[in-house]
XYZ file of C-alpha atoms in Angstrom:
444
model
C 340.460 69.607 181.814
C 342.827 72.099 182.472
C 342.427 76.262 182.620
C 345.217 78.550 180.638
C 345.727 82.174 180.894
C 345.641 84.072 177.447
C 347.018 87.607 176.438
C 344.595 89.350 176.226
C 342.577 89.728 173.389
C 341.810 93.474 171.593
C 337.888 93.846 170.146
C 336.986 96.739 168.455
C 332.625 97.646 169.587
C 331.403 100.869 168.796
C 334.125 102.847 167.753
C 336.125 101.859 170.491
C 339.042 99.280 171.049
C 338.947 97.025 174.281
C 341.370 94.584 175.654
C 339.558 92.032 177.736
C 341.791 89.107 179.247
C 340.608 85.921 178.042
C 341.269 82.311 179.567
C 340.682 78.994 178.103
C 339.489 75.565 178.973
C 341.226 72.637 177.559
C 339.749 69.401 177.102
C 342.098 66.147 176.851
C 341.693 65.530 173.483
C 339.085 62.643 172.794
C 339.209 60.124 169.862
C 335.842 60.305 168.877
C 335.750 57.478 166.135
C 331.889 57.892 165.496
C 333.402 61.378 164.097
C 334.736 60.268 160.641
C 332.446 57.496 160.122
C 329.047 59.739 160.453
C 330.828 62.502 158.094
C 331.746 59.778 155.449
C 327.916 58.346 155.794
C 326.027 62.275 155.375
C 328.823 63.132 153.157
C 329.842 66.126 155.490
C 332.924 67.519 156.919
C 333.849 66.872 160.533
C 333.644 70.817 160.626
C 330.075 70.325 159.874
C 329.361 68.132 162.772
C 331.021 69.517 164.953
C 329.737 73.066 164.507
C 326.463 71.910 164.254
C 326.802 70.459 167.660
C 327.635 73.474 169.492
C 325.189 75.683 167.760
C 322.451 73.568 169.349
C 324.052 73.953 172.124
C 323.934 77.411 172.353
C 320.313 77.351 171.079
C 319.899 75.097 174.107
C 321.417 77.718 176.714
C 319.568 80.594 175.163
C 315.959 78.922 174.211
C 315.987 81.029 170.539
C 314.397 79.549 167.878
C 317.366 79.973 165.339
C 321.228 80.857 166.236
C 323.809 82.583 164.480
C 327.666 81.274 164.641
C 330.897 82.326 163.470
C 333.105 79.756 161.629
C 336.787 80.395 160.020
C 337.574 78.738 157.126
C 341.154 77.608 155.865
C 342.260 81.045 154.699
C 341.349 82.507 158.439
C 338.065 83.685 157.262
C 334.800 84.309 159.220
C 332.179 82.718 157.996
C 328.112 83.165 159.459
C 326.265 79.805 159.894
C 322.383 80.082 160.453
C 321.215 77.423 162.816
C 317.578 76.870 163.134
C 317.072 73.264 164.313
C 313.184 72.381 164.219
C 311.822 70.517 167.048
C 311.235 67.610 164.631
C 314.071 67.421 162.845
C 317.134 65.100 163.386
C 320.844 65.562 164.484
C 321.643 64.444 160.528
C 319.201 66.694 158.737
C 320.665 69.773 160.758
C 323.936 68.793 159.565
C 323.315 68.471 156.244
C 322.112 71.869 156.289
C 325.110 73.417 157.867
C 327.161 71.319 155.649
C 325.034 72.809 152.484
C 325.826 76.391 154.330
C 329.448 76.048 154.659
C 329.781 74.814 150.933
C 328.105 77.769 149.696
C 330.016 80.345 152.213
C 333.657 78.896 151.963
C 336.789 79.770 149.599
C 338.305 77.081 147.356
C 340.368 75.692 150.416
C 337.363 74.609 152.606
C 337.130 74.783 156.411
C 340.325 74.609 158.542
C 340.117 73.170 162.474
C 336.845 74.244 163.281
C 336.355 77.146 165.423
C 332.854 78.399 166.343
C 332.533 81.765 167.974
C 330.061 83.139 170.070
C 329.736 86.508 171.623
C 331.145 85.839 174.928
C 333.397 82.747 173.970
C 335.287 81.116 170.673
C 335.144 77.130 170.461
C 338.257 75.748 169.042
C 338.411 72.156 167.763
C 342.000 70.565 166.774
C 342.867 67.272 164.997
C 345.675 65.880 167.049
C 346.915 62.616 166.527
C 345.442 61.011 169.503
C 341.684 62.324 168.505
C 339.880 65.575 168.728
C 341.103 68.462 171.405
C 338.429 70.612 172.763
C 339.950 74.818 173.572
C 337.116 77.059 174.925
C 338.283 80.563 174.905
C 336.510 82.770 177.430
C 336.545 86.503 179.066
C 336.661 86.023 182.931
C 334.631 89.166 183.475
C 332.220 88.082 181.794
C 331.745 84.014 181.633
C 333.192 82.430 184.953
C 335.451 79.731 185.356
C 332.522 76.772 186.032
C 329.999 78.207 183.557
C 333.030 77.746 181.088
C 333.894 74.354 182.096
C 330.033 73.675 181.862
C 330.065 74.485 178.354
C 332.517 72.277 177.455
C 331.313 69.590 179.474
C 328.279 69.817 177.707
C 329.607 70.052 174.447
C 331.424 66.742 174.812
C 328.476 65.134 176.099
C 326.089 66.249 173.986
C 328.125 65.372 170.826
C 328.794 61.862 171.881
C 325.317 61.491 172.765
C 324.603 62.767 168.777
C 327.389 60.997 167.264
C 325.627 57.334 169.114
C 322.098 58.037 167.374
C 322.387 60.922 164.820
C 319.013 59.930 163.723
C 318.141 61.588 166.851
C 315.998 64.372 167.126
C 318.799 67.309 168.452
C 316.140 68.498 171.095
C 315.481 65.483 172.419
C 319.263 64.880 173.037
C 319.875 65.086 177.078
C 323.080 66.981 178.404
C 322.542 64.411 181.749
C 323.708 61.292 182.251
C 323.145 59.580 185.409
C 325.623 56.735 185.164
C 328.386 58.827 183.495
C 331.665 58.018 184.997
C 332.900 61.918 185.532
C 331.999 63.122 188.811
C 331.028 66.559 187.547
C 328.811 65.018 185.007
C 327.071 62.929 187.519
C 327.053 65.885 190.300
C 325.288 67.785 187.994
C 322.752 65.019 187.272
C 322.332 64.667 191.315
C 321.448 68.729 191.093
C 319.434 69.218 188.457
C 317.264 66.087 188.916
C 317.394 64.739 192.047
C 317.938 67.964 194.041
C 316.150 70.729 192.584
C 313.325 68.307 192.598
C 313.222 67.449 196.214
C 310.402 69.629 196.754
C 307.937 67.454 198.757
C 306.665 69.208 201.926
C 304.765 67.394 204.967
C 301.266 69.482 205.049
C 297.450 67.922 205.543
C 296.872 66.881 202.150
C 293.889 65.026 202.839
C 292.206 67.223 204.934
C 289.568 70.091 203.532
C 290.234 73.719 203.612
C 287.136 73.691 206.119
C 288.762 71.651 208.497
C 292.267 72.917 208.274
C 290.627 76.722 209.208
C 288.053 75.494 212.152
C 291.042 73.786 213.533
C 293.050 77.130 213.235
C 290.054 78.991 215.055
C 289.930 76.814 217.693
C 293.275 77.375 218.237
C 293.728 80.980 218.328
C 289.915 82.051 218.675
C 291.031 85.408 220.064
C 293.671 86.280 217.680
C 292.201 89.152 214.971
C 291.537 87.238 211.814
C 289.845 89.885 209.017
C 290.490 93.641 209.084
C 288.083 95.350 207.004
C 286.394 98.728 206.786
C 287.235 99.520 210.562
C 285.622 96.279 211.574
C 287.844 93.545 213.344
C 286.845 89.908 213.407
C 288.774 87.291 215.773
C 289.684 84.181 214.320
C 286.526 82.663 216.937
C 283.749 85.413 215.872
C 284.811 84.797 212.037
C 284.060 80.870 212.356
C 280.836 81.620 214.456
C 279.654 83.932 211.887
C 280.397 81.651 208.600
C 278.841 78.889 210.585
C 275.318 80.727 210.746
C 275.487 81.493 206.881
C 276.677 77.833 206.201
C 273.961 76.243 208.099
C 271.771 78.123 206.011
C 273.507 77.620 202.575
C 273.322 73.844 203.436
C 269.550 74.269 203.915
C 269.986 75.375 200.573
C 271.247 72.383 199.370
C 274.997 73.625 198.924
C 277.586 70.627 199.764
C 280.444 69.018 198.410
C 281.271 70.122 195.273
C 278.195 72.344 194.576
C 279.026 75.694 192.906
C 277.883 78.996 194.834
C 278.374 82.599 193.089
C 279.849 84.918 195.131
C 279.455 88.441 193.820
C 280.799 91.058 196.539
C 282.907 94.496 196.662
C 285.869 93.871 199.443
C 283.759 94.831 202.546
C 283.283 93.187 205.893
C 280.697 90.764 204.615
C 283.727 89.036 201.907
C 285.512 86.772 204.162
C 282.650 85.249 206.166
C 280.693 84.527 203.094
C 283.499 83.224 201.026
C 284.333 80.972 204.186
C 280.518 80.116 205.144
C 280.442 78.559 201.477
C 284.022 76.304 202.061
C 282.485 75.199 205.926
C 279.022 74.495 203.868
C 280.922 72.268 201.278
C 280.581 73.901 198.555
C 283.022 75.869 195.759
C 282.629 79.476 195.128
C 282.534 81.232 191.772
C 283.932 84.561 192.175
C 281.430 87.228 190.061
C 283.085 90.652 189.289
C 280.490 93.333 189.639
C 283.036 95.208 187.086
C 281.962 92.811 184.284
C 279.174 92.520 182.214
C 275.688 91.629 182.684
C 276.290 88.990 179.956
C 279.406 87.971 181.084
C 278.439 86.898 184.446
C 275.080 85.669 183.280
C 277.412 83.407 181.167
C 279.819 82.304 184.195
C 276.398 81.760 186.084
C 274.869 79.150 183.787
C 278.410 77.343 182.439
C 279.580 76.958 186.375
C 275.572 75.665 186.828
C 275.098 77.898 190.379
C 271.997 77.235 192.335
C 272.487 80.958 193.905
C 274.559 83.629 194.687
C 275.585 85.613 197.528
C 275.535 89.733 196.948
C 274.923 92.572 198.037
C 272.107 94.807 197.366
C 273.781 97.749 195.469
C 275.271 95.030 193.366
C 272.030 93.887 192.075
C 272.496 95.723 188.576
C 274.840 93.771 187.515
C 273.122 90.404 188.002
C 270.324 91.608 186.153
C 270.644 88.750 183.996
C 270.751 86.210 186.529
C 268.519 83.007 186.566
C 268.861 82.050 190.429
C 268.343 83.445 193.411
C 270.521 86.461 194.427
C 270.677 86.483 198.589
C 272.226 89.773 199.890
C 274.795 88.647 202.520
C 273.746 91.966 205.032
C 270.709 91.156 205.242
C 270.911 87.295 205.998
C 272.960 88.010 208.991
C 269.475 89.176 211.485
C 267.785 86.440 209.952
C 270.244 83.265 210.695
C 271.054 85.040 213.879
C 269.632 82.090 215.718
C 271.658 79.612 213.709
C 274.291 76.958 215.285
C 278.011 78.707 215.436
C 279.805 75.924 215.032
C 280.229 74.406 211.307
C 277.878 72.229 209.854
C 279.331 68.548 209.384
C 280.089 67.941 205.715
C 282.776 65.753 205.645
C 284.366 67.080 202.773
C 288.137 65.863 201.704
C 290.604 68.161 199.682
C 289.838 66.038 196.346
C 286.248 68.545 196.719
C 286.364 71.683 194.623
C 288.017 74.763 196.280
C 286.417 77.398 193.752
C 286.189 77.841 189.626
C 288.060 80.457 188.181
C 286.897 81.259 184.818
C 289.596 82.444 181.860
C 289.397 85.788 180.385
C 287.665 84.424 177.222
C 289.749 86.340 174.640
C 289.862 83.316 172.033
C 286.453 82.439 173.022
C 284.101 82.102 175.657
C 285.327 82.173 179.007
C 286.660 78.614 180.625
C 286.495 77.668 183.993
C 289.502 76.008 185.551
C 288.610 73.204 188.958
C 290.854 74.107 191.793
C 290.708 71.434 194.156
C 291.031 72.517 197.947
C 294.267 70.081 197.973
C 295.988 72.649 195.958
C 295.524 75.560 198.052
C 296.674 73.392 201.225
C 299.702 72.899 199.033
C 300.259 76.538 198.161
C 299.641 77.782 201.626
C 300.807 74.905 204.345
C 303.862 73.336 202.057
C 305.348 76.078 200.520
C 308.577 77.831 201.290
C 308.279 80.710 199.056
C 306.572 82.774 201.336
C 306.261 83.524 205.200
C 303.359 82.238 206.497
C 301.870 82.777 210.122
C 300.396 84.606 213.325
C 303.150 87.088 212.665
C 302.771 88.013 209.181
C 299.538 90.478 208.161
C 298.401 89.855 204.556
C 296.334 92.237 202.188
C 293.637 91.435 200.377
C 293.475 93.283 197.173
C 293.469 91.702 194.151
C 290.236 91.261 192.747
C 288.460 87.849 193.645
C 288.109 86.411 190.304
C 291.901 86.743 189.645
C 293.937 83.770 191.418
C 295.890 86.240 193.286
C 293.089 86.470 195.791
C 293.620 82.568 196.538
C 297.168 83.409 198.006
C 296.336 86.767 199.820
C 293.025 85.204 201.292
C 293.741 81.773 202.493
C 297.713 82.766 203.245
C 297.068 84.373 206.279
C 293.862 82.727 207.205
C 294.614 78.568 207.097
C 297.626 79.998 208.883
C 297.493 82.280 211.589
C 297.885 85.249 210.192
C 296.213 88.137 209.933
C 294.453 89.463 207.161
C 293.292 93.238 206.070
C 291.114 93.916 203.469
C 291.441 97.319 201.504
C 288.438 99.056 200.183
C 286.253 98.523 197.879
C 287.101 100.080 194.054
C 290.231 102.001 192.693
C 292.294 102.749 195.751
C 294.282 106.162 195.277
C 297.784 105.395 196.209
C 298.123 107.484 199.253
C 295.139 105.594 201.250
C 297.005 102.227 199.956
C 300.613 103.385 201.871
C 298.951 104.742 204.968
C 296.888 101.554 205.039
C 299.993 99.639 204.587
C 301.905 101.352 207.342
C 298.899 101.594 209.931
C 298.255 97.835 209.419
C 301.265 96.709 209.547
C 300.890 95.284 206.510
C 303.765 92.499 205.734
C 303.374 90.778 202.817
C 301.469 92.343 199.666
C 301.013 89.898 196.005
């Protein structure tokens, strides 16, 4: 493969002639002898194959449904094929109809050396006598030397792949090959597959989220865990205080697995309850008090809670609830006396984490199982985010939207610090200064 400078090439585009500079990519020309033998079996022109191969190509790079190319014909004429290879349909059949295209299209002298243009680039395909040569003629500025010599490389592959199995299906076809003998075939193969895949993290992936934040609290019991309404909460008062309302919750009967609704604005009372139902076992069902009675009465009874934690002024809502409704403020005098240090469960992260319910527009409402594994995952193995006692999270999207998983147990499995902004529509003035008096660093 070898790179040529061009002259460079006039277009005309809106009224207005440009001269871009074009290279090209040459290919040593390849023999091919599958080539002539498939066109004599589907009764098609090499032209046919050939542009048929590159136009799922490009509907490869650009993931369109159907793809329009540009082929000259013996008397230098440009010619539109349609490509619009079905998921299900074979390497032959979308030949045949590009074949059945060009016949209808072309002048009395057929198609010359095939030459396929695209926007950015022109395929050229000459019959030499030692096989098939491959030109790829490019604008610099705007495809780059390895993306062009990535197109042809694919377009070789992926038409000897075709021309070995043409009863293929054409998206099936792979542009990798592992054992291929050209190093930049094969260090592509190491990239895309091996590489880009090597995404396994070291993280506690059999612990529970439980243990993974009393271990946390232990460690840094002084550090501020929860900002909210004014109020702090250390990382040591935050366990002490779930503990109490998980001890109760487990004389409840909440445990592994168990659903628990969880209806409350942001407000100081959020986080401990939230956490008093993961140190009690259970999986919460985030309730929005901004949907409707029926709504939640429906989340209620498909996610089967025994309860739910509230808040008085929330209430209305709920109206159609059949369990219990505890308001969190008032539990606090009365578990006062209550052991601060988490009940033992023994929960793993197979247990449930929480059930977050679909928005129902084809239907009813779905709830999805998030097992606690997955939030260790997100949180502890991840390397899309900074994590830790340095970085301050906000919580602010609205529990029953998975946001809230990130922006809640983020900061708090971690370290980090976590501010919750008030309750309702926040005007955008109180967000910044709550953003800059926090110190807020990270925002979803």
């Amino acid at each position: 493969m070898r790179q040529e400078r061009d002259a460079a090439l006039t277009s005309v585009a809106s009224g207005q002639v440009i001269s871009l500079p074009t290279s090209q990519i040459i290919v040593a020309a390849t023999a091919w002898p599958q080539l002539p033998t498939l066109a004599t079996q589907l009764s098609v022109t090499p032209a046919a194959i050939l542009a048929t191969t590159f136009a799922a190509l490009l509907q490869r790079y650009t993931l369109n449904d159907a793809v329009q190319l540009g082929v000259t014909t013996g008397d230098a004429e440009l010619i539109t094929l349609h490509f619009a290879g079905d998921a299900d349909q074979s390497f032959a059949a979308s030949v045949r109809d590009v074949q059945a295209q060009l016949q209808a299209s072309v002048s009395p002298n057929g198609v010359g050396s095939p030459e396929a243009a695209a926007h950015l680039a022109t395929l050229h395909l000459t019959q030499a006598a030692e096989g098939w040569q491959v030109r790829l003629t490019h604008y610099p500025e705007r495809v780059s030397l390895p993306e062009a010599e990535r197109v042809t490389r694919h377009f070789t592959r992926l038409l000897r792949v075709l021309l070995a199995d043409p009863n293929q299906l054409v998206a099936e076809a792979s542009l990798l090959d592992p054992a291929s003998p050209d190093a930049d075939e094969h260090a592509e193969w190491q990239q895309v597959v091996v590489d880009w895949n090597a995404t396994a993290s070291t993280y506690p992936r059999d612990a529970s989220m439980a243990a993974v934040f009393t271990a946390q609290a232990q460690a840094t019991p002084d550090a501020i865990a929860v900002v909210s309404g004014g109020a702090h909460l250390s990382y040591g008062a935050l366990l002490a205080r779930a503990s109490q309302l998980a001890h109760h919750l487990r004389s409840l009967g909440v445990g592994p697995d168990v659903p628990v609704g969880l209806c409350l604005d942001r407000s100081p009372d959020l986080i401990p309850a939230l956490l008093a139902i993961m140190l009690a076992g259970g999986a919460y069902v985030p309730l929005d008090p901004s949907y409707p009675p029926a709504r939640l009465a429906h989340l209620m009874r498909d996610a089967q809670v025994p309860l739910v934690l509230t808040q008085a002024h929330l209430h209305a809502p709920l109206s159609e609830a059949e369990v219990p409704l505890l308001d969190v403020a008032r539990l606090w005098p009365q578990i006062a006396a209550l052991p601060t240090t988490p009940p033992i469960v023994g929960g793993t992260a197979e247990h449930l984490a929480y059930l977050c319910y679909t928005s129902g527009s084809t239907g009813q409402p779905k709830g999805v199982a998030i097992i606690q594994r997955g939030v260790l995952r997100m949180t502890l193995g991840a390397d899309y985010a900074t994590f830790g006692p340095n970085e301050t999270y906000m919580q602010f999207a609205p529990l029953a939207f998975d946001a809230a998983t990130l922006e809640i147990w983020g900061p708090l499995l971690t370290g980090g610090r976590l501010v919750v902004a008030p309750a309702g529509l926040v005007p955008l003035d109180v967000l910044g200064d709550l953003i800059l008096r926090e110190g807020i660093t990270t925002l979803w």
